Tab-separated table of C-alpha atoms and ligand atoms in Angstrom:
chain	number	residue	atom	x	y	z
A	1499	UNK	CA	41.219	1.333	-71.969
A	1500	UNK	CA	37.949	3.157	-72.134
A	1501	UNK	CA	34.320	2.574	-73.726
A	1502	UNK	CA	33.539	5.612	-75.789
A	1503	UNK	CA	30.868	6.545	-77.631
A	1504	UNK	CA	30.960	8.677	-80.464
A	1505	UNK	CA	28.127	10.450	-82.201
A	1506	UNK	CA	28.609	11.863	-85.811
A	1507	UNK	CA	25.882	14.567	-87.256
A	1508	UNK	CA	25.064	14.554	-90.988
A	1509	UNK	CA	27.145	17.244	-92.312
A	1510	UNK	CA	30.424	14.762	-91.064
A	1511	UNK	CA	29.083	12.109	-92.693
A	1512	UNK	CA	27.224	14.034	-95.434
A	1513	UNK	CA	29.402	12.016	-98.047
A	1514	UNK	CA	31.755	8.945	-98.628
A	1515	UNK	CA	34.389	11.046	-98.271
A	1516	UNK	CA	33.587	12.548	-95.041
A	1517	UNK	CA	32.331	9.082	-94.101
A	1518	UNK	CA	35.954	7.552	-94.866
A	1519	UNK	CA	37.487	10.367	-93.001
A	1520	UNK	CA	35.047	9.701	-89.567
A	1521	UNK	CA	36.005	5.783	-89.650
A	1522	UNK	CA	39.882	7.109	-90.137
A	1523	UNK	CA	39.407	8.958	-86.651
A	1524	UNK	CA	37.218	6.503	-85.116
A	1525	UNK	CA	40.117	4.341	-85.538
A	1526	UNK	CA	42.775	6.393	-83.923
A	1527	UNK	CA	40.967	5.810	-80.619
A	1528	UNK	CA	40.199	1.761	-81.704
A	1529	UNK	CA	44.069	1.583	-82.299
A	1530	UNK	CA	44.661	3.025	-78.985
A	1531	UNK	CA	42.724	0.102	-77.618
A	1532	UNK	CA	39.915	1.896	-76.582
A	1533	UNK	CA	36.369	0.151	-77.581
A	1534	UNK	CA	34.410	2.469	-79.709
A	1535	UNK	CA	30.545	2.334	-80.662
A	1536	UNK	CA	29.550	4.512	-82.934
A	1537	UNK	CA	26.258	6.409	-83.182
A	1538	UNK	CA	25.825	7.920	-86.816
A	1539	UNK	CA	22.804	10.635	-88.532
A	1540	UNK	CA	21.644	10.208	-91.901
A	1541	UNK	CA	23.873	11.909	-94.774
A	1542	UNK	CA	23.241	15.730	-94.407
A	1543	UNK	CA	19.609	16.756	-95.882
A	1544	UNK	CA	18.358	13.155	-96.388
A	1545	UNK	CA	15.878	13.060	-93.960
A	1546	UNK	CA	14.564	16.375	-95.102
A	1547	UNK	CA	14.467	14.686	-98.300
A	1548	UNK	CA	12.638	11.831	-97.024
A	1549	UNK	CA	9.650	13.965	-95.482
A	1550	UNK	CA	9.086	15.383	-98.957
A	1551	UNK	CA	8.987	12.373	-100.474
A	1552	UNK	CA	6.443	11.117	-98.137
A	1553	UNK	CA	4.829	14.649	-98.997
A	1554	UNK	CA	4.357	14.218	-101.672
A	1555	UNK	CA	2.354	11.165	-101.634
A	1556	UNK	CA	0.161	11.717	-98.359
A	1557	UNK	CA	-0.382	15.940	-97.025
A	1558	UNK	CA	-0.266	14.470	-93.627
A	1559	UNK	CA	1.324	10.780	-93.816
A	1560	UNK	CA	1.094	8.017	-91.694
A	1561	UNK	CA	3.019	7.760	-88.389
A	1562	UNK	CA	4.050	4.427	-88.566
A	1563	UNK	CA	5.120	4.341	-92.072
A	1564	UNK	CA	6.594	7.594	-92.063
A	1565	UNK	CA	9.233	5.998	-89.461
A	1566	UNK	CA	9.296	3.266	-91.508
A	1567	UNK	CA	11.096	5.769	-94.181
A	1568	UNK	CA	12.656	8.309	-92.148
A	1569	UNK	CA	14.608	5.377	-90.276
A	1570	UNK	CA	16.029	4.609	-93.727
A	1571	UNK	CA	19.078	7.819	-94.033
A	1572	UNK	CA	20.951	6.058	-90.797
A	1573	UNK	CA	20.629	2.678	-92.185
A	1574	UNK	CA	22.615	3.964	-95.241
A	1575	UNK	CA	25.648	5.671	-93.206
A	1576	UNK	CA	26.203	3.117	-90.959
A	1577	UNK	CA	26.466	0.339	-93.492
A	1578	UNK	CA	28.949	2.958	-95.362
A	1579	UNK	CA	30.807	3.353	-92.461
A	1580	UNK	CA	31.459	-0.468	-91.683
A	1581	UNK	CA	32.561	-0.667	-95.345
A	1582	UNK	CA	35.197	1.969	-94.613
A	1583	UNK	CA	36.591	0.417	-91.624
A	1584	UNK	CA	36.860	-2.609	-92.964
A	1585	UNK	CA	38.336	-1.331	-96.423
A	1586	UNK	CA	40.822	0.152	-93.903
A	1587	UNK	CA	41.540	-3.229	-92.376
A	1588	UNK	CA	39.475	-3.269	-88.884
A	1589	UNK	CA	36.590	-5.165	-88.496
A	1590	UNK	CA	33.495	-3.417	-87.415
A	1591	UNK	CA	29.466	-3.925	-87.399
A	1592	UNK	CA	26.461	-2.106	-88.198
A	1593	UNK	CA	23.137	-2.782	-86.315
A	1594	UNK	CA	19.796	-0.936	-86.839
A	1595	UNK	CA	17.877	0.198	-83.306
A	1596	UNK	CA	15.548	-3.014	-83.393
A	1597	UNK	CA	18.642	-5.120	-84.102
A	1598	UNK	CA	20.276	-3.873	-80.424
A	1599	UNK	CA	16.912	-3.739	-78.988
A	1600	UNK	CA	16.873	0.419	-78.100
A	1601	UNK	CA	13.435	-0.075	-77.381
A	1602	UNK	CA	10.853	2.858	-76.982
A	1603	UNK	CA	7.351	3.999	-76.602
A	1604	UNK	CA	5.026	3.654	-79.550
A	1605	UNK	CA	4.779	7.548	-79.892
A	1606	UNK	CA	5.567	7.161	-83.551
A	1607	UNK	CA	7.874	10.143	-84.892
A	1608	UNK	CA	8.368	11.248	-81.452
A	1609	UNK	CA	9.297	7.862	-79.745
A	1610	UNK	CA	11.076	8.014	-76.036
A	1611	UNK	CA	13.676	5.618	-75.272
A	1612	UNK	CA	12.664	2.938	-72.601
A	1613	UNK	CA	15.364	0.713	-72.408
A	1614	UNK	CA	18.580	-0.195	-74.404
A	1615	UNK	CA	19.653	-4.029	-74.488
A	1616	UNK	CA	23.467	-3.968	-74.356
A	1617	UNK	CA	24.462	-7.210	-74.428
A	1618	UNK	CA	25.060	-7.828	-78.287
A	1619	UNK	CA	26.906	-4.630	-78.417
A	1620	UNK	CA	29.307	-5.867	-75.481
A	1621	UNK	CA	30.038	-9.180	-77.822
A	1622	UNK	CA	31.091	-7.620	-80.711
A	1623	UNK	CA	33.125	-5.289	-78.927
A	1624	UNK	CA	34.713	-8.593	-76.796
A	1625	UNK	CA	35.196	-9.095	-80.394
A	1626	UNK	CA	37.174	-6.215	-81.008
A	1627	UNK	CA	35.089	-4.928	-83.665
A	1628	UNK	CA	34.007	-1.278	-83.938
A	1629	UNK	CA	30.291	-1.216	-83.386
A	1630	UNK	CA	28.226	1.969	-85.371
A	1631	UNK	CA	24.629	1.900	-84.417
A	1632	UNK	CA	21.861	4.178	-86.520
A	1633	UNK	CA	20.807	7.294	-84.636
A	1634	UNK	CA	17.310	8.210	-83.657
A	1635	UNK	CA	15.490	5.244	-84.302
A	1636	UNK	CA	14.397	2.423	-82.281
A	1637	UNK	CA	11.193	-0.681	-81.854
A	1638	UNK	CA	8.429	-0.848	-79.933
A	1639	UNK	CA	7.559	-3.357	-77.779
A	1640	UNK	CA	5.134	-4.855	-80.852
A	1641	UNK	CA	8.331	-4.713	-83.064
A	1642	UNK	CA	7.482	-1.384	-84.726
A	1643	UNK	CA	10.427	0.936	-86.039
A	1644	UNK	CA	9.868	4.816	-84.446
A	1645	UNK	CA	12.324	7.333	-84.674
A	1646	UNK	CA	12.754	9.651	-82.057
A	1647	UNK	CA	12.202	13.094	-83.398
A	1648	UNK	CA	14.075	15.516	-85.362
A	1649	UNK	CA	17.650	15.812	-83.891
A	1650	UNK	CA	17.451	12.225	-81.856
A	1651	UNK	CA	20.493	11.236	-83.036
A	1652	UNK	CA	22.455	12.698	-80.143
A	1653	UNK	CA	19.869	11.473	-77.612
A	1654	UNK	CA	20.225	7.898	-79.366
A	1655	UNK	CA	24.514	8.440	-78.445
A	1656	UNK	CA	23.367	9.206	-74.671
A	1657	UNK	CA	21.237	6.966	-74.121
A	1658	UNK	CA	23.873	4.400	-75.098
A	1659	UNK	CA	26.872	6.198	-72.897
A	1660	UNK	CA	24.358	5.683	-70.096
A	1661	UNK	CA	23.260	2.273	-70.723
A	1662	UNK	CA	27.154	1.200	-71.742
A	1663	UNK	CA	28.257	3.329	-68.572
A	1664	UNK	CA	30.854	4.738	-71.441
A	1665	UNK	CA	33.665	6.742	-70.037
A	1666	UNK	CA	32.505	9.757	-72.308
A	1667	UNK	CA	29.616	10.566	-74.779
A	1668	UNK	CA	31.334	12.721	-77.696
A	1669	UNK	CA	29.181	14.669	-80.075
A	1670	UNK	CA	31.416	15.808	-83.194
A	1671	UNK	CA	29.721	18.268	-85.248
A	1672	UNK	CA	30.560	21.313	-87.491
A	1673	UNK	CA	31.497	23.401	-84.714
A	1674	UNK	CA	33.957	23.471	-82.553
A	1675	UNK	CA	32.101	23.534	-79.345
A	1676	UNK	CA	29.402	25.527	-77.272
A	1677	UNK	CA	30.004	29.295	-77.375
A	1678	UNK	CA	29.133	32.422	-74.910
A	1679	UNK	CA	27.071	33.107	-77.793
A	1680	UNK	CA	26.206	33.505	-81.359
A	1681	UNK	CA	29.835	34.057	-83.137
A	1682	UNK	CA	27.934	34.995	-85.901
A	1683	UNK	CA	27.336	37.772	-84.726
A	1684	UNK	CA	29.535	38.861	-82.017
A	1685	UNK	CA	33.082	38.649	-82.725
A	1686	UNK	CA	34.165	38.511	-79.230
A	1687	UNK	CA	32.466	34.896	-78.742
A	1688	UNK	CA	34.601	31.998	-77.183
A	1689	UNK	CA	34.044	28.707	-77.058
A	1690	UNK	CA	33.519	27.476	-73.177
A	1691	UNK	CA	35.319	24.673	-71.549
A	1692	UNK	CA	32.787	23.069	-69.440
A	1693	UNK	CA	29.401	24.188	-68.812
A	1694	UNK	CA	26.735	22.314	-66.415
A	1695	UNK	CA	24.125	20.225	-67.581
A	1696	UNK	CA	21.660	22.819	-66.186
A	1697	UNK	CA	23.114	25.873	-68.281
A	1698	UNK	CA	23.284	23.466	-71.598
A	1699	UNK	CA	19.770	23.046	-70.863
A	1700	UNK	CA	18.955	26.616	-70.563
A	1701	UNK	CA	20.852	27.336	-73.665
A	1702	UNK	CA	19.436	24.608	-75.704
A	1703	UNK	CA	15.997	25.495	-74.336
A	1704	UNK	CA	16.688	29.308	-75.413
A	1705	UNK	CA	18.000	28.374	-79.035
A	1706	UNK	CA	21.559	26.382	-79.142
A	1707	UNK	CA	21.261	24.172	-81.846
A	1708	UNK	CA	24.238	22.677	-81.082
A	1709	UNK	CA	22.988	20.099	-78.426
A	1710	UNK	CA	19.125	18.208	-78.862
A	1711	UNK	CA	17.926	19.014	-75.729
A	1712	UNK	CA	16.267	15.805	-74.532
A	1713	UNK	CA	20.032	14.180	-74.677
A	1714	UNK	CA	20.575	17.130	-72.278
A	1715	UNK	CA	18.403	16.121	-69.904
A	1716	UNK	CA	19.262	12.298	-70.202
A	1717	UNK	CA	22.998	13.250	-69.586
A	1718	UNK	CA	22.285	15.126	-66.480
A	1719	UNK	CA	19.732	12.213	-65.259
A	1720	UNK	CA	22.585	9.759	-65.493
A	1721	UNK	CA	25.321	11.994	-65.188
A	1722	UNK	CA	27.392	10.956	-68.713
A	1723	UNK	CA	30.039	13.682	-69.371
A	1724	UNK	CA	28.767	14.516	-73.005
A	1725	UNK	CA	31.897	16.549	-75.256
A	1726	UNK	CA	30.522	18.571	-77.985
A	1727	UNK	CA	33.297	19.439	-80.589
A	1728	UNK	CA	34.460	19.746	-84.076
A	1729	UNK	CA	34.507	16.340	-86.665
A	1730	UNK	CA	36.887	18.545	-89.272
A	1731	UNK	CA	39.765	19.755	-86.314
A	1732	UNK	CA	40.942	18.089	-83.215
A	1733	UNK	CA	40.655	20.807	-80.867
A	1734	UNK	CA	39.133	20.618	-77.615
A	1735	UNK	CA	35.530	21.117	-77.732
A	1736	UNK	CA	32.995	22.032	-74.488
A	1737	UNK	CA	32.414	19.860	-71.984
A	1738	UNK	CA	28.856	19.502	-70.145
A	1739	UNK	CA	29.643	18.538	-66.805
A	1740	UNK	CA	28.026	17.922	-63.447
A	1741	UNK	CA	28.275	21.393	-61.610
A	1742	UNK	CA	30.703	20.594	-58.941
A	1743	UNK	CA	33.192	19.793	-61.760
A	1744	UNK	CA	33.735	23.026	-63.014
A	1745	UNK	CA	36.049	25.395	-60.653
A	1746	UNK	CA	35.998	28.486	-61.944
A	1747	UNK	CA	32.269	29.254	-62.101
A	1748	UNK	CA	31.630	32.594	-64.096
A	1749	UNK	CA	28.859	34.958	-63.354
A	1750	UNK	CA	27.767	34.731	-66.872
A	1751	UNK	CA	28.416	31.487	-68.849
A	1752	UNK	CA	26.230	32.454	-72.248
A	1753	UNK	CA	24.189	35.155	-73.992
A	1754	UNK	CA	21.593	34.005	-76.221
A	1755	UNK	CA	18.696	35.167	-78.132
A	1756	UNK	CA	15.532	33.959	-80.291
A	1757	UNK	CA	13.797	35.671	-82.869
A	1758	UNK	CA	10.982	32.949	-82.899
A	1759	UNK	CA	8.485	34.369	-80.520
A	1760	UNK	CA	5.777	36.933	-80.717
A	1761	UNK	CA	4.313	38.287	-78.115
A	1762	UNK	CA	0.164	38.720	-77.727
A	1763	UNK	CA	-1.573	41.290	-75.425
A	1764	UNK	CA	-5.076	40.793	-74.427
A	1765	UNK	CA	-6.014	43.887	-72.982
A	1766	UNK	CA	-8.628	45.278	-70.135
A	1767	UNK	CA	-9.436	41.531	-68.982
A	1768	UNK	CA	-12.195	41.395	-66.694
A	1769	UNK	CA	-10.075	40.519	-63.279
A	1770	UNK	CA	-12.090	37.596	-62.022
A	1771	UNK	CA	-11.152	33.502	-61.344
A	1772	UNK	CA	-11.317	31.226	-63.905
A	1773	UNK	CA	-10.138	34.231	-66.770
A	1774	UNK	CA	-6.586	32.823	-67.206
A	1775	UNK	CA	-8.155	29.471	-67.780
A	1776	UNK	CA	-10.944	30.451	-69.868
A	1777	UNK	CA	-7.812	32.065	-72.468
A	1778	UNK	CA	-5.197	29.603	-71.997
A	1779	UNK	CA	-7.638	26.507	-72.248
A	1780	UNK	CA	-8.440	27.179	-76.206
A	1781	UNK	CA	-4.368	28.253	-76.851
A	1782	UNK	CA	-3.428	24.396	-75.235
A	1783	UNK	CA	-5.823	22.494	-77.350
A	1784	UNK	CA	-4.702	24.013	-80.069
A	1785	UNK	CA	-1.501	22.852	-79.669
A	1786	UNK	CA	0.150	26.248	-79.317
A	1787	UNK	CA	2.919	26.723	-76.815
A	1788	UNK	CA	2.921	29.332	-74.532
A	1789	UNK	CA	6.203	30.725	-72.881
A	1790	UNK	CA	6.190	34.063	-71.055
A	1791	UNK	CA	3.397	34.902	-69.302
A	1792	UNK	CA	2.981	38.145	-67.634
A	1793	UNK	CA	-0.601	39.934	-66.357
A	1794	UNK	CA	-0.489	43.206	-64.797
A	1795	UNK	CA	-2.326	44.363	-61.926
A	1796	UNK	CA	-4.331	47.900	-62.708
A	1797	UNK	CA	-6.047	49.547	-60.137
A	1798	UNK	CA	-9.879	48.560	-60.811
A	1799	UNK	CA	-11.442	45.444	-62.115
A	1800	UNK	CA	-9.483	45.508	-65.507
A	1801	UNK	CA	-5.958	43.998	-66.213
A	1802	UNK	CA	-4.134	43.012	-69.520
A	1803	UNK	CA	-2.568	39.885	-69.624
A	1804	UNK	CA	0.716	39.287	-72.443
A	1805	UNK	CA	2.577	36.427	-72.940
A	1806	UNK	CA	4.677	34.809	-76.171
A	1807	UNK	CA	3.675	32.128	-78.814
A	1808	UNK	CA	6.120	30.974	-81.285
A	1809	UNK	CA	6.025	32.810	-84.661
A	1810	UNK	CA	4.537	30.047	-86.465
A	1811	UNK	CA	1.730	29.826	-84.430
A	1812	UNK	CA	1.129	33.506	-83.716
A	1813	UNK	CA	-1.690	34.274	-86.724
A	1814	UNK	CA	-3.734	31.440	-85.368
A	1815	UNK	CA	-2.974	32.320	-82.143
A	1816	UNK	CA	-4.611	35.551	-82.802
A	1817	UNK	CA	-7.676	34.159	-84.117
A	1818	UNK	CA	-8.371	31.839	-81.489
A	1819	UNK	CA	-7.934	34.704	-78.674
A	1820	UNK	CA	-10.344	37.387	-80.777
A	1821	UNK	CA	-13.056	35.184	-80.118
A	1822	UNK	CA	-11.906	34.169	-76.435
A	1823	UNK	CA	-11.825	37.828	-76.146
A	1824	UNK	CA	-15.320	38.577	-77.297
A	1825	UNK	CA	-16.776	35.802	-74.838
A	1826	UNK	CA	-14.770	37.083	-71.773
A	1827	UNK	CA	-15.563	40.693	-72.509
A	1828	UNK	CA	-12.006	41.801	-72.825
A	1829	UNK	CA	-11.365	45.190	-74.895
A	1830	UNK	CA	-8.879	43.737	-77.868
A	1831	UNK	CA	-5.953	41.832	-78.962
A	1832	UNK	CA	-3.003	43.230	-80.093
A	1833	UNK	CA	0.947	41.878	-80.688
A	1834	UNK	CA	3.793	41.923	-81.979
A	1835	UNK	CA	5.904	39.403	-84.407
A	1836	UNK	CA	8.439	41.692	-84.093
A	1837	UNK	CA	9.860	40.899	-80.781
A	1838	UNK	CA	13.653	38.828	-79.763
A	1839	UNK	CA	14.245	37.116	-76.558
A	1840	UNK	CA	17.711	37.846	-75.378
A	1841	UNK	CA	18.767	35.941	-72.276
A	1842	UNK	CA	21.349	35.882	-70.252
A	1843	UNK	CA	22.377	32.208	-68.767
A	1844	UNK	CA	25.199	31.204	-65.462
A	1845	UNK	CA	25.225	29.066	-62.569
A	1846	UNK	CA	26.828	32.152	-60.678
A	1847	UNK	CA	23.321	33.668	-60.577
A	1848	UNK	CA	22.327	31.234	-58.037
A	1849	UNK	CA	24.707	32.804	-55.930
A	1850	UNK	CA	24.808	36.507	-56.930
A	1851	UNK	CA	22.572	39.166	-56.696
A	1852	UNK	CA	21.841	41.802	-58.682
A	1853	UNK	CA	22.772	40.302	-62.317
A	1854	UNK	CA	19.054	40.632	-63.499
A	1855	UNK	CA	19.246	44.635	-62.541
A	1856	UNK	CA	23.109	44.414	-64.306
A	1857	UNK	CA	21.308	43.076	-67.322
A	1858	UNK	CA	18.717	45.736	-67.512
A	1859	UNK	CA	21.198	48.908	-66.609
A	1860	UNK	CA	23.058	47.964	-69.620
A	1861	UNK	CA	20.040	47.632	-72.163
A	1862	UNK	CA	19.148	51.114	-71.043
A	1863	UNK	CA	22.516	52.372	-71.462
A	1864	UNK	CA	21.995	51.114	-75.393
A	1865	UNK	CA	18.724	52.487	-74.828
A	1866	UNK	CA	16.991	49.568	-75.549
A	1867	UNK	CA	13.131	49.117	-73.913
A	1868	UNK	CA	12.403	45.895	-72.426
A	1869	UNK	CA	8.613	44.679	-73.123
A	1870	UNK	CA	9.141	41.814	-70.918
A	1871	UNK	CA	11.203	39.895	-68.292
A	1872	UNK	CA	11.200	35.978	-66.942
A	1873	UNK	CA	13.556	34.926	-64.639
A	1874	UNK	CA	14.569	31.434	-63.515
A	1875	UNK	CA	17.594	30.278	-60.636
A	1876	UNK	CA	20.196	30.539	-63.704
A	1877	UNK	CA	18.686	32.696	-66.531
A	1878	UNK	CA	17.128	36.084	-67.146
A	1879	UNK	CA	15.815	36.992	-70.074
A	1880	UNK	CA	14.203	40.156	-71.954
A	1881	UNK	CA	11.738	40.602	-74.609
A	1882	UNK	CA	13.074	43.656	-76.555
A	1883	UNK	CA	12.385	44.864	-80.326
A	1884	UNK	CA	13.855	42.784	-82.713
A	1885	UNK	CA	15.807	44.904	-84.645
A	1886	UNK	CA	17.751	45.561	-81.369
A	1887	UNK	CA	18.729	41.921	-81.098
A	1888	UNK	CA	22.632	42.159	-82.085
A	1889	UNK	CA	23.347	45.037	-80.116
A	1890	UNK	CA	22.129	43.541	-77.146
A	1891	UNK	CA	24.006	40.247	-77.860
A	1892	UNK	CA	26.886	42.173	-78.177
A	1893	UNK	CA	26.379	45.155	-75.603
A	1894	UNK	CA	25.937	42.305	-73.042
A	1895	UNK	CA	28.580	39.844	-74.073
A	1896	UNK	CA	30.817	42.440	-73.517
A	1897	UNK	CA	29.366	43.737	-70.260
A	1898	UNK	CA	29.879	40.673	-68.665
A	1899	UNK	CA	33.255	40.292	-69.766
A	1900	UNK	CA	32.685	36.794	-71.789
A	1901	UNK	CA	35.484	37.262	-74.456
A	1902	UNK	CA	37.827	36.403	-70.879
A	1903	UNK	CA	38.394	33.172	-70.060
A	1904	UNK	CA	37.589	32.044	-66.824
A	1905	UNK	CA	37.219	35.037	-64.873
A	1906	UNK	CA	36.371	34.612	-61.242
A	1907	UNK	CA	33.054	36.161	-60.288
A	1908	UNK	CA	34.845	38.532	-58.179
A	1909	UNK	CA	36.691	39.812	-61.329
A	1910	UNK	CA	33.265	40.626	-63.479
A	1911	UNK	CA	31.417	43.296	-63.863
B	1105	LIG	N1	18.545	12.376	-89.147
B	1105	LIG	C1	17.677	12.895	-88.114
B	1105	LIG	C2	17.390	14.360	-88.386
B	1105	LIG	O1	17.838	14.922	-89.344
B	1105	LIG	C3	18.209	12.676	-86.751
B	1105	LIG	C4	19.515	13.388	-86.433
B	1105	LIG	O2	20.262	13.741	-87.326
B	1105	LIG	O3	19.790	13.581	-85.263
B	1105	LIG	O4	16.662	14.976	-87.642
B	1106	MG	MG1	21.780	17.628	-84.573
């Protein structure tokens, strides 16, 4: 008998339907005498809904209150889905975050979990009752409802594996697992077995929705074995593992890309101390998130320095550095929103050289210029021109032979 913990997104519980049909496989596992808890996300949409209502009452609204109403979409699926299991016979229980006691910082809208109180859910499940807990919400110390931040439902479903020491954490969403990369747009993508905590990381930090990344990092911190698959089939979906676990390490686990940056030049900096700081000082107060950051060395006292901003943030961005530019006597400012970050992710790069040069032989065989590189022990990855973006995907994908499964290092490239 094993303590699982399930997490459902909301596009599997996005009606009653759907909701009937997630207590329906819930119970197949109850029935098989394992003890189930249950964490659940609002119906599909609703809390989008719920930020324009607030919207539309305050242009920036209130913290507190806006948890207050944003904590209201997982109230309503979990009370649906006790209904359900109990229409189909089984008893079960809902409970809100302040009802277990998931307590959490008083960061309101973007609350961490502290600690998680697990002795009510333990009774009920004694009980034998299916327990379903709302996702991304929790109470402060003072009793205050936060939520956790957009996507903290799957965090929520860690943090309980961990705290429950559940046998597994499994996330069912509307695909079937994590995949080598976009299948969107390259055919040739497979869904992978078991990937590391470390890769999942990198790929949720590069752009996979498919995991929040802060329940990520919590699984590798406590080392829950977190299975991402499908709520509408009952195939296998990926594992994210510990590293040792996984025998067959490819050179190449994923390819992935983001069109979301844009990438800012400052050029003929003055190359003295204190320059980098003078630029990147205004960029952090604004709130503006730097990623790549690359300055050049020219011979003389001049240098340009480039890095990326997100998208979003790249007209202000712009702004801010003209007159940062003016008072540090640099020449101009000029960038690019036209720019994709395709990366290549695997554990096998800790052990291999040469992939990074690999990666760049075959953009150049596509004939595709690289603006800008970043490495890290497990992931290299290119700034290229947009419009390049799928045939890089794909031109790489291929390269490193990820339609295979489980090809020993020796066997790629
Ligand atoms: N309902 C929340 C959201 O849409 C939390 C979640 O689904 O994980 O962001
Ligand atoms: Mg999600």
């Amino acid at each position: 008998m094993a303590l699982i913990v399930q997490k459902f997104g909301g596009t599997s519980v996005g009606s009653t339907e759907k909701i009937k049909a997630v207590a329906e496989r819930v119970l197949k596992q109850h029935r098989q005498g394992h003890k189930m808890v249950v964490v659940l996300s609002a119906m599909s949409g609703e809390t989008d809904r719920l930020i324009g209502l607030a919207k539309n009452i305050q242009q920036i609204p209130d913290l507190r209150e806006m948890d207050m109403l944003l904590s209201t979409g997982e109230q309503v699926t979990i009370a649906l889905f006790a209904m359900a299991v109990k229409e189909a016979g089984f008893d079960a229980v809902s409970l809100l975050g302040d009802q277990v006691r998931i307590r959490t910082s008083n960061l309101h809208t973007k609350a961490r979990i502290r600690n998680i109180d697990t002795a009510l859910i333990h009774r009920h499940l004694d009980e034998g009752r299916i327990v379903t807990i709302a996702g991304f919400q929790g109470v402060t110390e003072e009793g205050d409802i936060t939520t956790l931040g957009r996507g903290g439902s799957d965090t929520t479903a860690v943090a309980l594996a961990a705290a429950l020491k559940a046998d597994a954490c499994e996330i069912f969403t509307d695909v079937e697992g994590v995949y080598t990369t976009d299948p969107n747009i390259c055919q040739a993508a497979r869904k992978i077995d078991r990937i590391s905590y470390d890769e999942m990381l990198e790929l949720a930090s590069l752009g996979a929705k498919v995991l929040d990344i802060r329940s990520v990092g919590l699984a590798k911190r406590f080392k829950v074995p977190v299975h991402v698959c499908s709520t509408f089939t009952e195939n296998e979906g990926t594992w994210v593992v510990e590293e040792d676990k996984i025998m067959e390490s490819m050179l190449v686990s994923g390819v992935t890309y983001s069109k979301n940056e844009a990438r800012i030049t400052i050029n003929k900096v003055p190359d003295q101390p204190g320059v980098a700081a003078k630029i990147f000082l205004p960029i952090s107060d604004a709130g503006i998130v730097v990623d790549m950051i690359i300055q050049n060395t020219r011979a003389g006292s001049l240098t340009d320095l480039t890095f990326t901003v997100l998208r979003s943030d790249y007209d202000r961005a712009i702004r801010l550095l003209q007159k940062v530019a003016e008072e540090i006597k640099a020449e101009s400012v000029t960038g690019s929103e036209n720019i994709a970050k395709v990366s290549i992710v695997g554990v096998g790069m800790r052990n291999h050289s040469g992939i990074a040069s690999t990666m760049f032989q075959i953009l150049a065989k596509e004939g595709i210029n690289i603006m800008m590189i970043s490495t890290s022990e497990i992931k290299v990855s290119c700034v290229i021109e947009e419009k390049y973006t799928e045939l890089a995907v794909r031109a790489l994908h291929d390269a490193f032979a990820l339609d295979k499964e489980n090809l020993p290092i020796e066997e790629a490239v």
